[in-house]
Amino acid sequence: MDFRSDMQLNALSEKLNDLIELMEGHAEHEDKTIHPLLRDKKSCVQAKIEADHQLHHQILSHLKNLLNSIKASQN
């Protein structure tokens, strides 16, 4: 990837945004439909899954910030 190319950066940005939307939708679906069932069964596994979702959110947000920094860079 040529990080100097606005066209390539925009394409990457769109793909990253699509991935973020997919992951957030996935996490929201699990939080609303699956996790309550696990809690009802006295399971604790959803706590690990929720922590994973939070970590994924942080990583993807960090990647988006890095990409925005690259897009704003003059170097």
PDB file of C-alpha atoms in Angstrom:
ATOM      1  CA  MET A   1       0.000   0.000   0.000  1.00  0.00           C
ATOM      2  CA  ASP A   2       1.231   3.454  -0.875  1.00  0.00           C
ATOM      3  CA  PHE A   3       0.369   5.638   2.121  1.00  0.00           C
ATOM      4  CA  ARG A   4       1.085   8.711  -0.024  1.00  0.00           C
ATOM      5  CA  SER A   5      -1.890   7.914  -2.251  1.00  0.00           C
ATOM      6  CA  ASP A   6      -5.121   9.609  -1.193  1.00  0.00           C
ATOM      7  CA  MET A   7      -7.076   7.122  -3.276  1.00  0.00           C
ATOM      8  CA  GLN A   8      -5.518   4.126  -1.517  1.00  0.00           C
ATOM      9  CA  LEU A   9      -5.889   5.765   1.914  1.00  0.00           C
ATOM     10  CA  ASN A  10      -9.559   6.460   1.257  1.00  0.00           C
ATOM     11  CA  ALA A  11     -10.119   2.860   0.121  1.00  0.00           C
ATOM     12  CA  LEU A  12      -8.414   1.582   3.265  1.00  0.00           C
ATOM     13  CA  SER A  13     -10.442   3.981   5.393  1.00  0.00           C
ATOM     14  CA  GLU A  14     -13.690   2.693   3.858  1.00  0.00           C
ATOM     15  CA  LYS A  15     -12.680  -0.925   4.473  1.00  0.00           C
ATOM     16  CA  LEU A  16     -11.714  -0.151   8.058  1.00  0.00           C
ATOM     17  CA  ASN A  17     -15.035   1.630   8.637  1.00  0.00           C
ATOM     18  CA  ASP A  18     -16.876  -1.373   7.174  1.00  0.00           C
ATOM     19  CA  LEU A  19     -14.961  -3.693   9.511  1.00  0.00           C
ATOM     20  CA  ILE A  20     -15.734  -1.487  12.513  1.00  0.00           C
ATOM     21  CA  GLU A  21     -19.446  -1.464  11.638  1.00  0.00           C
ATOM     22  CA  LEU A  22     -19.437  -5.251  11.226  1.00  0.00           C
ATOM     23  CA  MET A  23     -17.664  -5.841  14.539  1.00  0.00           C
ATOM     24  CA  GLU A  24     -19.894  -3.382  16.421  1.00  0.00           C
ATOM     25  CA  GLY A  25     -23.012  -4.974  14.939  1.00  0.00           C
ATOM     26  CA  HIS A  26     -21.748  -8.418  15.876  1.00  0.00           C
ATOM     27  CA  ALA A  27     -20.997  -7.351  19.447  1.00  0.00           C
ATOM     28  CA  GLU A  28     -24.354  -5.595  19.803  1.00  0.00           C
ATOM     29  CA  HIS A  29     -26.191  -8.684  18.558  1.00  0.00           C
ATOM     30  CA  GLU A  30     -24.377 -10.936  21.019  1.00  0.00           C
ATOM     31  CA  ASP A  31     -24.898  -8.486  23.882  1.00  0.00           C
ATOM     32  CA  LYS A  32     -28.653  -8.302  23.231  1.00  0.00           C
ATOM     33  CA  THR A  33     -29.470 -11.891  22.277  1.00  0.00           C
ATOM     34  CA  ILE A  34     -26.854 -14.359  23.474  1.00  0.00           C
ATOM     35  CA  HIS A  35     -25.410 -12.867  26.656  1.00  0.00           C
ATOM     36  CA  PRO A  36     -28.769 -12.682  28.477  1.00  0.00           C
ATOM     37  CA  LEU A  37     -29.256 -16.383  27.770  1.00  0.00           C
ATOM     38  CA  LEU A  38     -25.814 -17.163  29.162  1.00  0.00           C
ATOM     39  CA  ARG A  39     -26.521 -15.099  32.271  1.00  0.00           C
ATOM     40  CA  ASP A  40     -29.821 -16.936  32.761  1.00  0.00           C
ATOM     41  CA  LYS A  41     -27.854 -20.203  32.714  1.00  0.00           C
ATOM     42  CA  LYS A  42     -25.485 -18.773  35.367  1.00  0.00           C
ATOM     43  CA  SER A  43     -22.609 -18.833  32.909  1.00  0.00           C
ATOM     44  CA  CYS A  44     -19.663 -16.436  33.204  1.00  0.00           C
ATOM     45  CA  VAL A  45     -18.328 -16.917  29.678  1.00  0.00           C
ATOM     46  CA  GLN A  46     -20.001 -13.748  28.431  1.00  0.00           C
ATOM     47  CA  ALA A  47     -17.741 -11.655  30.667  1.00  0.00           C
ATOM     48  CA  LYS A  48     -14.702 -12.836  28.654  1.00  0.00           C
ATOM     49  CA  ILE A  49     -16.543 -12.226  25.392  1.00  0.00           C
ATOM     50  CA  GLU A  50     -17.530  -8.711  26.475  1.00  0.00           C
ATOM     51  CA  ALA A  51     -13.912  -8.001  27.436  1.00  0.00           C
ATOM     52  CA  ASP A  52     -12.806  -9.248  24.010  1.00  0.00           C
ATOM     53  CA  HIS A  53     -15.353  -6.977  22.328  1.00  0.00           C
ATOM     54  CA  GLN A  54     -14.055  -4.004  24.307  1.00  0.00           C
ATOM     55  CA  LEU A  55     -10.469  -4.829  23.357  1.00  0.00           C
ATOM     56  CA  HIS A  56     -11.448  -5.154  19.692  1.00  0.00           C
ATOM     57  CA  HIS A  57     -13.174  -1.763  19.890  1.00  0.00           C
ATOM     58  CA  GLN A  58     -10.049  -0.178  21.382  1.00  0.00           C
ATOM     59  CA  ILE A  59      -7.748  -1.731  18.767  1.00  0.00           C
ATOM     60  CA  LEU A  60      -9.959  -0.716  15.851  1.00  0.00           C
ATOM     61  CA  SER A  61     -10.336   2.806  17.221  1.00  0.00           C
ATOM     62  CA  HIS A  62      -6.564   3.049  17.568  1.00  0.00           C
ATOM     63  CA  LEU A  63      -6.090   1.863  13.975  1.00  0.00           C
ATOM     64  CA  LYS A  64      -8.620   4.439  12.775  1.00  0.00           C
ATOM     65  CA  ASN A  65      -6.754   7.186  14.671  1.00  0.00           C
ATOM     66  CA  LEU A  66      -3.451   6.065  13.154  1.00  0.00           C
ATOM     67  CA  LEU A  67      -4.962   6.084   9.684  1.00  0.00           C
ATOM     68  CA  ASN A  68      -6.362   9.576  10.262  1.00  0.00           C
ATOM     69  CA  SER A  69      -2.885  10.706  11.351  1.00  0.00           C
ATOM     70  CA  ILE A  70      -1.406   9.285   8.155  1.00  0.00           C
ATOM     71  CA  LYS A  71      -4.063  11.025   6.060  1.00  0.00           C
ATOM     72  CA  ALA A  72      -3.329  14.357   7.760  1.00  0.00           C
ATOM     73  CA  SER A  73       0.452  13.997   7.460  1.00  0.00           C
ATOM     74  CA  GLN A  74       2.343  16.092   4.942  1.00  0.00           C
ATOM     75  CA  ASN A  75       5.327  13.692   4.928  1.00  0.00           C
TER      76      ASN A  75
END
